[in-house]
Coordinates of C-alpha atoms in Angstrom, one line a residue:
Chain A
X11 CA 7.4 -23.4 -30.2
X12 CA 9.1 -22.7 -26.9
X13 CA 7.4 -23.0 -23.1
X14 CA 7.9 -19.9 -21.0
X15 CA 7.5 -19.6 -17.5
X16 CA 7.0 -16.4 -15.8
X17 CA 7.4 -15.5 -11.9
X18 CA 4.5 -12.8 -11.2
X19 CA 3.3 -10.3 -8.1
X20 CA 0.3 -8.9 -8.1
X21 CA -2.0 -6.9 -5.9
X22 CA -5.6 -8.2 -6.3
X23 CA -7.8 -5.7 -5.2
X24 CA -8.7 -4.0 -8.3
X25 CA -8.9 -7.6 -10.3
X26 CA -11.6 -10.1 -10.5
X27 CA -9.3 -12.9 -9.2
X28 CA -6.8 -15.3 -12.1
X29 CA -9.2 -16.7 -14.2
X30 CA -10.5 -14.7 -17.4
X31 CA -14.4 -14.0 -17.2
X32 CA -16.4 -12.0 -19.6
X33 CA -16.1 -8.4 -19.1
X34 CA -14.1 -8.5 -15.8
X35 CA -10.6 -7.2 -15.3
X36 CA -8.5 -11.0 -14.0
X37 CA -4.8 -11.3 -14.1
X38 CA -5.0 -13.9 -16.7
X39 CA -6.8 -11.7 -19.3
X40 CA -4.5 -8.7 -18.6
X41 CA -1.3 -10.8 -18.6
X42 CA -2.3 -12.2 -22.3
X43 CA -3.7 -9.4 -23.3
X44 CA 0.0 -8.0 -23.0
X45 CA 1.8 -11.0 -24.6
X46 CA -0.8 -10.5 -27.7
X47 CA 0.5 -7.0 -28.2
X48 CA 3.9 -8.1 -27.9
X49 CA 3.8 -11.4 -29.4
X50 CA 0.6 -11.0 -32.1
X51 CA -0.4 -14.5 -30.7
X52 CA -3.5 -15.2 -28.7
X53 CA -1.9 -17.4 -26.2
X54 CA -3.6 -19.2 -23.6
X55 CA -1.7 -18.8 -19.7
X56 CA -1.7 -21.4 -17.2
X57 CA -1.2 -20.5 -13.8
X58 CA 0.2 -22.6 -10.4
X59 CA -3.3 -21.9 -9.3
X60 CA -6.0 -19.6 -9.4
X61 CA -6.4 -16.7 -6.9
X62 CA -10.1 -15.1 -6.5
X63 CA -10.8 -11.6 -6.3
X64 CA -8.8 -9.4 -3.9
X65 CA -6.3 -12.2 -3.5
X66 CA -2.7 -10.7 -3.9
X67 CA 0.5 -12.5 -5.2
X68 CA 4.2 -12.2 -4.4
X69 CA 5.4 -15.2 -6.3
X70 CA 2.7 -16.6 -8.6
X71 CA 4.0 -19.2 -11.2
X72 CA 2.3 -19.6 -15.1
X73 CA 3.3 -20.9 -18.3
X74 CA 2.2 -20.2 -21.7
X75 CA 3.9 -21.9 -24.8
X76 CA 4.4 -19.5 -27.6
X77 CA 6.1 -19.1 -31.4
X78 CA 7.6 -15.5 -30.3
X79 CA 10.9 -15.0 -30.8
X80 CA 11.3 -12.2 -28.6
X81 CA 14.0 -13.8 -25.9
X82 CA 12.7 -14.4 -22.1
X83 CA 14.4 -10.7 -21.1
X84 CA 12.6 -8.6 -23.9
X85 CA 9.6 -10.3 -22.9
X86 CA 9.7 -9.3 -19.1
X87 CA 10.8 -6.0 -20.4
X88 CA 7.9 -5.5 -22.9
X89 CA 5.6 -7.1 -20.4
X90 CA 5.9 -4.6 -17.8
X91 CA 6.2 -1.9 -20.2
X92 CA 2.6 -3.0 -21.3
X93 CA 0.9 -3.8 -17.9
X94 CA -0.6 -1.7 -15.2
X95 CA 0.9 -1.0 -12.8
X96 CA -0.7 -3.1 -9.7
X97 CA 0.7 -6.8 -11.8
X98 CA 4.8 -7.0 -12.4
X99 CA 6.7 -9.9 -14.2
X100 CA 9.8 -10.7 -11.7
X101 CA 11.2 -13.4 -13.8
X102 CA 10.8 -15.3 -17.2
X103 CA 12.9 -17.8 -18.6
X104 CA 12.3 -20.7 -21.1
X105 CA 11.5 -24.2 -19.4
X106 CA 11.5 -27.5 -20.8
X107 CA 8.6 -28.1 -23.1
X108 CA 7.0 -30.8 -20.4
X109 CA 6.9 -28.2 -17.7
X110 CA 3.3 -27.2 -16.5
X111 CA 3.0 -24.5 -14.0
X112 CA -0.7 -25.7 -12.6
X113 CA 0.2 -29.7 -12.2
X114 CA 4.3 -29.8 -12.1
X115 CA 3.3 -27.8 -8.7
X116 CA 5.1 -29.2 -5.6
X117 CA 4.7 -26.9 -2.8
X118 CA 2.7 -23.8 -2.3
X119 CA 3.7 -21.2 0.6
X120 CA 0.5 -18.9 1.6
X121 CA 0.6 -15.9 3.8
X122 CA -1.6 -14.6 5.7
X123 CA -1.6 -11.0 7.3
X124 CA -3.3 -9.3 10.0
X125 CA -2.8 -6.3 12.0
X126 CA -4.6 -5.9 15.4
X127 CA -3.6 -2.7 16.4
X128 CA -6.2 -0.1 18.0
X129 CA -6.1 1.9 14.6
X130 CA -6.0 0.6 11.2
X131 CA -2.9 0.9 9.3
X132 CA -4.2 3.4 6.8
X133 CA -1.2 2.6 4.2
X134 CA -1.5 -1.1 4.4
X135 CA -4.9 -1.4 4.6
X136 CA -4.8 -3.6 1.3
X137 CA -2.8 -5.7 2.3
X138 CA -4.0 -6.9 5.3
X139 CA -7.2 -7.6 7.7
X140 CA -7.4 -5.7 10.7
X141 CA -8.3 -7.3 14.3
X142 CA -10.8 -5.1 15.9
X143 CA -10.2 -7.4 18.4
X144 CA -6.4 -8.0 20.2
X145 CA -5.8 -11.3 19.4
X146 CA -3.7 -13.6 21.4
X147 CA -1.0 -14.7 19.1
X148 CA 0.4 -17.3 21.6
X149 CA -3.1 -19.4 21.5
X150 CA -3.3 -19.3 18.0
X151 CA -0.1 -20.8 17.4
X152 CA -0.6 -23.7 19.8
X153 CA -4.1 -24.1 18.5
X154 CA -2.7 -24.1 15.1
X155 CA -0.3 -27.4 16.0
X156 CA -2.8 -30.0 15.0
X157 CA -2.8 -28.7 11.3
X158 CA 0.3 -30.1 10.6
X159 CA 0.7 -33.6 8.5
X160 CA -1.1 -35.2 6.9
X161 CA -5.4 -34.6 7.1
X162 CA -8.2 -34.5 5.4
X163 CA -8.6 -30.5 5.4
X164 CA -12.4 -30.8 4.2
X165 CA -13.6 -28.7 7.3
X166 CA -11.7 -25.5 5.6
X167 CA -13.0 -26.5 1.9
X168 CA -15.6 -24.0 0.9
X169 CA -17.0 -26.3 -1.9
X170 CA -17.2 -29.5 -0.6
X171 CA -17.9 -32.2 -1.6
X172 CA -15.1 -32.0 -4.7
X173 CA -14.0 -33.9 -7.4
X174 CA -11.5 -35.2 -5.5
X175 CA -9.8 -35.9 -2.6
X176 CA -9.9 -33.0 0.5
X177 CA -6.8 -34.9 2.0
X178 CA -3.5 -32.9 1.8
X179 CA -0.5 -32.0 3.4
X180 CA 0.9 -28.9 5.4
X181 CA 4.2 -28.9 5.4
X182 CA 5.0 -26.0 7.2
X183 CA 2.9 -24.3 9.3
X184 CA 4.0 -20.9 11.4
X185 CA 2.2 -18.2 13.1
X186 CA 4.0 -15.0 14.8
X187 CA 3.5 -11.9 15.9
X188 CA 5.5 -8.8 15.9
X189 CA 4.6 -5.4 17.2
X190 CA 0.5 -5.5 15.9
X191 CA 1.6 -7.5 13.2
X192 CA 0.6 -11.2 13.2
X193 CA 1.3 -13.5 9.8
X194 CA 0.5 -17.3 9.5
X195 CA 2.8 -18.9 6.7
X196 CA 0.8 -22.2 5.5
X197 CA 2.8 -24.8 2.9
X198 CA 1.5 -27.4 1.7
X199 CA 1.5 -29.8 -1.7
X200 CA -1.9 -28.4 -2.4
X201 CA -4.6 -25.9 -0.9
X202 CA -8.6 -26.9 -1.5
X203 CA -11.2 -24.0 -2.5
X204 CA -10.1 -21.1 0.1
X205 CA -8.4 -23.1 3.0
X206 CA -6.2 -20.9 4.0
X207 CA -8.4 -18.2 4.9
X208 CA -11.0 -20.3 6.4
X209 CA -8.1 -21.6 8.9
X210 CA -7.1 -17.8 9.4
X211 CA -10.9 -17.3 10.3
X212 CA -11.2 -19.9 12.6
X213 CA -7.4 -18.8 14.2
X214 CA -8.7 -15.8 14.6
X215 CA -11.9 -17.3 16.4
X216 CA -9.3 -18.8 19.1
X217 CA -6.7 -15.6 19.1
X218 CA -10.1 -12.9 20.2
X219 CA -10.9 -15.7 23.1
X220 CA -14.3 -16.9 21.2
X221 CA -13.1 -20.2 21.1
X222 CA -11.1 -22.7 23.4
X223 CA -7.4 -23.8 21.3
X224 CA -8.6 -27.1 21.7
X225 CA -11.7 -25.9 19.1
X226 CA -9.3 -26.2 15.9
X227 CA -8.9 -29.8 16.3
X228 CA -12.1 -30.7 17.0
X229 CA -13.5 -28.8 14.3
X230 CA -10.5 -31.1 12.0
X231 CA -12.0 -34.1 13.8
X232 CA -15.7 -33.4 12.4
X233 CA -14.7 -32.8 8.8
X234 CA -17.6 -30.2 9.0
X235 CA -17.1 -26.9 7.3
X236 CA -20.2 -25.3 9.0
X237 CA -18.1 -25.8 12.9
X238 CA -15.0 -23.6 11.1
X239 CA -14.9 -20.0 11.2
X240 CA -15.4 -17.5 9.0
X241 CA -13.6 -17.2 5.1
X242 CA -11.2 -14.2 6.5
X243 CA -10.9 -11.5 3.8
X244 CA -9.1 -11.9 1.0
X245 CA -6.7 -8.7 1.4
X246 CA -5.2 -10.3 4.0
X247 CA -4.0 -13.0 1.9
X248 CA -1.3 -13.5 -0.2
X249 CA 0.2 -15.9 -2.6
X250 CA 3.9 -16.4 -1.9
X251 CA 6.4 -19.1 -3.7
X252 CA 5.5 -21.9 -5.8
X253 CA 8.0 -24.9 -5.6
X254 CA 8.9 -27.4 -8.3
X255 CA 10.9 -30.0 -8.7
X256 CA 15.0 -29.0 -10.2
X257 CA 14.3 -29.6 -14.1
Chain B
X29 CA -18.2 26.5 21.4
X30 CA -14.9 24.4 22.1
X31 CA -12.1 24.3 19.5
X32 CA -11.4 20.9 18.1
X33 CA -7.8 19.5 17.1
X34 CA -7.7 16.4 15.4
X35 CA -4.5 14.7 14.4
X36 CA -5.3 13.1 10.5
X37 CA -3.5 10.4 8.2
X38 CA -4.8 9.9 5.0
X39 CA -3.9 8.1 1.9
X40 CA -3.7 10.5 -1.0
X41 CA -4.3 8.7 -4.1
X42 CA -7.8 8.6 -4.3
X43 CA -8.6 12.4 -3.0
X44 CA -8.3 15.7 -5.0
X45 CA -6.1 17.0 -2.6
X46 CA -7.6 18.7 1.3
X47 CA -9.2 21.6 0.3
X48 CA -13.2 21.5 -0.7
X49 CA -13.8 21.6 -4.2
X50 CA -17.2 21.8 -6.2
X51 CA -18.1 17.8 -7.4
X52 CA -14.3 16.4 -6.3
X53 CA -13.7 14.1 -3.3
X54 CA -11.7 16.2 -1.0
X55 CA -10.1 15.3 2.3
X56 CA -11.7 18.3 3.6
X57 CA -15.0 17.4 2.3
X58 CA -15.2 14.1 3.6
X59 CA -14.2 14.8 7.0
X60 CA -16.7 18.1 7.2
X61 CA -19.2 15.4 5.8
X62 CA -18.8 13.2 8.5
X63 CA -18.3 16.0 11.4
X64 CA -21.9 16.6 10.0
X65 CA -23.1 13.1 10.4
X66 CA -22.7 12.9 14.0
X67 CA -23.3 16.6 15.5
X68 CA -25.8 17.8 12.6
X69 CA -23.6 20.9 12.5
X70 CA -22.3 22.4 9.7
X71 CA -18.2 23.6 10.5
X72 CA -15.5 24.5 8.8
X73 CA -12.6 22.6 9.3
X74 CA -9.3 24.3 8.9
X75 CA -5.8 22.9 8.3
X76 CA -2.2 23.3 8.8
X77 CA -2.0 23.6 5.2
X78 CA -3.2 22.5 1.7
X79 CA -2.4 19.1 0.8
X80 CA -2.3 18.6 -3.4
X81 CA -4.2 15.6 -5.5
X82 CA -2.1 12.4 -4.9
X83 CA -0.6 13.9 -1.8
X84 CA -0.3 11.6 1.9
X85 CA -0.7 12.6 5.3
X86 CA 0.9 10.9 8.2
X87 CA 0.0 14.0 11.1
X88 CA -1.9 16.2 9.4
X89 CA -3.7 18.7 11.9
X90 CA -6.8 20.4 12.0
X91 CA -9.2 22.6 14.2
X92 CA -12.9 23.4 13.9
X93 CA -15.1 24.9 16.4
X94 CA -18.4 22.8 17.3
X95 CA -21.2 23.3 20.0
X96 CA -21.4 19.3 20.2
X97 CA -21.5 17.5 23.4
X98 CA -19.7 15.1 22.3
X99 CA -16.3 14.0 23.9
X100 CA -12.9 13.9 21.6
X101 CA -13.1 10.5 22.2
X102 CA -16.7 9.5 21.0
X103 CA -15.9 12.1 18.1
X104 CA -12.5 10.4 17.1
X105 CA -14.6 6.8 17.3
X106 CA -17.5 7.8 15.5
X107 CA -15.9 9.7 12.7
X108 CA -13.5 6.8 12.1
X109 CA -16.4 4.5 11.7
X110 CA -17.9 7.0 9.3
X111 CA -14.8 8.0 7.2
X112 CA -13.7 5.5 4.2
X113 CA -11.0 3.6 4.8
X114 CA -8.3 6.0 3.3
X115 CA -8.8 8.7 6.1
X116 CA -8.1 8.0 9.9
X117 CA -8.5 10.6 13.1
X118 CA -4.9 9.7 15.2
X119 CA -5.5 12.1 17.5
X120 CA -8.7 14.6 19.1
X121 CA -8.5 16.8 21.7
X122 CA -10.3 20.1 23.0
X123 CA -7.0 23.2 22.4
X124 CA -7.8 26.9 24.0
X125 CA -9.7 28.6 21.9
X126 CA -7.3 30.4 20.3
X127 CA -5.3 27.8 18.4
X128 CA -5.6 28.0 14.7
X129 CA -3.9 24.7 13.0
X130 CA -3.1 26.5 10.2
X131 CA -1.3 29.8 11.6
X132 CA 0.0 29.0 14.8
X133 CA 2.0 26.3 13.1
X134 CA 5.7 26.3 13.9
X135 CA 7.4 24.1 11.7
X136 CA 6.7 21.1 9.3
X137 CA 8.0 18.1 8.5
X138 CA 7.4 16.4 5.3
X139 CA 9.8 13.2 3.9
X140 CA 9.6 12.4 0.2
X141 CA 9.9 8.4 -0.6
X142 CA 12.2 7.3 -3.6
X143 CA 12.3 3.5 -4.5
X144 CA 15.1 3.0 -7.1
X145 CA 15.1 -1.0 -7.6
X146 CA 15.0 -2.5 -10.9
X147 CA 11.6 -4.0 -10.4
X148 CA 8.9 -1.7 -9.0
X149 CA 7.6 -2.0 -5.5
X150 CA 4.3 -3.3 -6.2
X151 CA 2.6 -3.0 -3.3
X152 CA 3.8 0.4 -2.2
X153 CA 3.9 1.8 -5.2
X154 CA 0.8 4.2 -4.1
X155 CA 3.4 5.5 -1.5
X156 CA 6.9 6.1 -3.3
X157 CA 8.3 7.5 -6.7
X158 CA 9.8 5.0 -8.5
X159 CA 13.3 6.4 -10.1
X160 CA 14.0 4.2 -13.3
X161 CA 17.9 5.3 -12.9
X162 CA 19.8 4.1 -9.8
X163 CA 20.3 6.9 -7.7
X164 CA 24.0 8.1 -6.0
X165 CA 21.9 9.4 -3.3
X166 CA 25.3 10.0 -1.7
X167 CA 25.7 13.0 -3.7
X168 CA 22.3 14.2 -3.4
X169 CA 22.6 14.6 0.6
X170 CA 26.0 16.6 -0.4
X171 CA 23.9 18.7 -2.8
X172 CA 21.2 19.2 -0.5
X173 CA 23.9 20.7 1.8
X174 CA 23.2 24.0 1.0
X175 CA 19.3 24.1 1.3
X176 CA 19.8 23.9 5.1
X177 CA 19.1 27.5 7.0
X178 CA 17.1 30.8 5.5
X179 CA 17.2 31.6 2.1
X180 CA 14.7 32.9 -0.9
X181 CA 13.5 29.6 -2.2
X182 CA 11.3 31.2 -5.2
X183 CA 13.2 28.9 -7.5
X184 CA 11.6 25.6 -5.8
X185 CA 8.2 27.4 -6.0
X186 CA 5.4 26.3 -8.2
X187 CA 3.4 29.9 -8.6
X188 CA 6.0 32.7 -8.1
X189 CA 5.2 35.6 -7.2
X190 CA 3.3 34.9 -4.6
X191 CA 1.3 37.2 -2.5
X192 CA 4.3 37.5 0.4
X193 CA 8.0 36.4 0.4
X194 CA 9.5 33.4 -0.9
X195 CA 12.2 33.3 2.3
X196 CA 11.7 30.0 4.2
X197 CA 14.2 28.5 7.0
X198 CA 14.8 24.7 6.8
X199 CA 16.0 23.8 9.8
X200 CA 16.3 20.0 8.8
X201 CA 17.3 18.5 5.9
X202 CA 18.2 14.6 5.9
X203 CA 18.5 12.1 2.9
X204 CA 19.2 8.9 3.7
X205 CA 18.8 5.4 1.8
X206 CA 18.4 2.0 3.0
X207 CA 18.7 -0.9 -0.1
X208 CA 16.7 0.5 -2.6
X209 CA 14.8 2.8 -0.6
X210 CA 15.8 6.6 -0.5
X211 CA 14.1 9.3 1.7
X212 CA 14.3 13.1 2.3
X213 CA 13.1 14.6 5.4
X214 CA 12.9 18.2 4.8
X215 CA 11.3 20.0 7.8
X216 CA 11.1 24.0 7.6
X217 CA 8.8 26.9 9.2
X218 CA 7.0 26.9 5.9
X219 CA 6.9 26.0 2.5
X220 CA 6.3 27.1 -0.6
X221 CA 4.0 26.0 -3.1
X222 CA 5.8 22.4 -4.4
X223 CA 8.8 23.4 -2.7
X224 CA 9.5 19.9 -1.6
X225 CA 8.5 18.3 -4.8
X226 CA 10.8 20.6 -6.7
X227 CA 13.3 20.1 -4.6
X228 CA 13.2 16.2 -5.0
X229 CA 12.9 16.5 -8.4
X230 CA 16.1 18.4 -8.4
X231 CA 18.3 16.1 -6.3
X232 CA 16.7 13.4 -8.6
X233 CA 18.5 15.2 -11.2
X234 CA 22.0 15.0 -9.1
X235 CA 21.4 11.5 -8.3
X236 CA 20.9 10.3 -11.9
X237 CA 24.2 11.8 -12.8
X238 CA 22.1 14.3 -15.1
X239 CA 23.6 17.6 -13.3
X240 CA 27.2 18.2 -11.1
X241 CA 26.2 18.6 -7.2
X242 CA 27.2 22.0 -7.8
X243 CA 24.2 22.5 -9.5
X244 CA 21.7 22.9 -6.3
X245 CA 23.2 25.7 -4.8
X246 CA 23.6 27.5 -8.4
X247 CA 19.8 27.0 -9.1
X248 CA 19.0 28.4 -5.2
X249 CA 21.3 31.2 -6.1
X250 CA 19.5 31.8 -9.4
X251 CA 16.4 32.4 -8.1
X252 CA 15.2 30.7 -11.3
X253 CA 12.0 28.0 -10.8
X254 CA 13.1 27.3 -14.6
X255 CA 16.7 26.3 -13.7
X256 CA 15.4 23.6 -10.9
X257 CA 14.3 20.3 -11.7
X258 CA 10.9 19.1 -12.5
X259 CA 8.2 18.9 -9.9
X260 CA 8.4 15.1 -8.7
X261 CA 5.5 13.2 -8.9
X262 CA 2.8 13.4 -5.9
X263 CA 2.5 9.9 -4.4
X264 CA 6.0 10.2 -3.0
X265 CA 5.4 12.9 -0.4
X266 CA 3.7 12.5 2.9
X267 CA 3.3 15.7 5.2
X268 CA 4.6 13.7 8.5
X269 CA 4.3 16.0 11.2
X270 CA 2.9 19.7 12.0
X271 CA 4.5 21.5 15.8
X272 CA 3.3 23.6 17.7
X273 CA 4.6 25.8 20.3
X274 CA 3.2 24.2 24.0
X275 CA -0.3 25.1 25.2

């Protein structure tokens, strides 16, 4: 039995999010679904992390162990011969049996995407949330400073309290603007139960004027998710990179 | 009465193409729909020209006549709140009376997309034609050489004969590619039915090594819709821009 890991993009809106449910399109069930017609296994995929519905992916991670032995190339091949076309395998390659895609996860890079221009952008309207309102891209950067380090991010946790710990760290944080496009790139070593878009919802809060820059760390301060803003859509958002450790 | 012009873009994928068609979501439909919405009149909104099922619009334009009150502006507002999200008014202004989008219409432009990575572009894939063969798109601009200026182009024509002539002048023809990405501008006084498509899905014949350059200008010679390649698939063409001669 050999560990494969696969490097997948997705575009979410027509699936139910990751994780199998009963008689909802996911990612998961679609993407085994295809290795059972190739393989004739029911295999079980683990991903980096889920993604809910309308959440896309540029670089989602998962691993599956499996008896198959079709070789990493004819699988990618057969894969996306097999699936629809809004999911594509970028990359498979056999891993280390240890290897787990969900726990052996180091960093995660999110981005989020907005476009604030006076008309929507009809052809990437699903792949982005539009501004109605001009934001100032300048405020939400500075107002975004404090997020950096080291914190206990329960303020942007949708289902709090957890099983565990709401502390985590951003390692990179960036938010610019070009032309009416403005993305904010989050990394950190883990992401609670839709952080990132309620930061982009409380960003964009500051970036219409709504609320002062010095809002974001207050609301930090108070550990109290009902101060945040908004969850921001989930078009807007997409899954990047997942980093691990060199085997 | 004032005469209407609105400038259009619309996503393609999910209509049956512009014109009004018993039971089938139509571009035409929707937009007389919501014209109805917010004047309570019933008008008929004519085009430059047809758009087919799967086919985009960057600048389409329209006219209707319409005893509302209501400025271009409040109409271009209130109709992009009513319209889905895969139809957006650019453009609305009052024209003389006497304009007519579809025959005072001067020239076209329309630019087919061609993506010819190995992996698929996931999320444009709504808005290119994928080419599973690398393309020398090098020799496709050569072969498109001789499409430039006035001929009979019945042999890029879907329904031949048609009711009038088949003579068209193209009075710009570019193909250009950028990494993966390969795109032909064809702008003309007219076009046939498909002309563009067939003529993509000829020079994707050329580029795929499948016929000599010399090819084109036999097939335009020929006269022969049989002798040109096949009619290339809808979501790679975008009607960009309609002209008009000054007011």
């Amino acid at each position: 039995m050999r560990n494969f890991k696969l490097t997948l993009s997705y575009d979410g809106t027509d699936f139910h999010g990751w994780q199998t449910q009963p008689n909802l399109r996911t990612v998961q069930q679609v993407l085994e679904d295809g290795l059972f017609s190739l393989t004739r296994e029911r295999v079980r995929v683990s991903a980096s992390g889920r993604t809910d519905t309308g959440v896309h992916a540029v670089g989602q991670v998962v691993n599956f162990r499996s008896d198959t032995r079709l070789s990493p190339e004819t699988l990618l091949r057969g894969l996306n011969a097999h699936l629809r076309e809004d999911v594509v395998v970028k990359e498979a390659a056999i891993v280390p049996d240890a290897f787990d895609a969900n726990r052996d996860a180091k960093r995660k890079l999110y981005r989020y995407v907005i476009h604030d221009g006076a008309v929507p952008e009809l052809f990437l309207r699903r792949y982005c949330h539009h501004s109605r309102y001009q934001l100032d891209a300048a405020a939400m950067a500075r107002a975004a400073d404090c997020l950096r380090g080291t914190h206990d991010f329960r303020c942007f946790e949708t289902e709090w309290p957890n099983r565990a710990s709401s502390v985590r760290t951003i390692m990179h944080l960036a938010l610019n603007r070009m032309g009416d496009w403005i993305w904010l790139d989050v990394a950190a070593d883990g992401f609670l139960y839709n952080m990132v878009r309620a930061i982009a919802g409380t960003l964009l809060n500051v970036g219409r004027g709504y609320w002062p820059e010095s809002e974001v760390a207050a609301i930090l301060q108070s550990g109290d998710r009902t101060r945040a803003g908004p969850t921001a859509p989930a078009r807007g958002l997409f899954l990047m990179r997942v980093e691990y450790d060199p085997a």
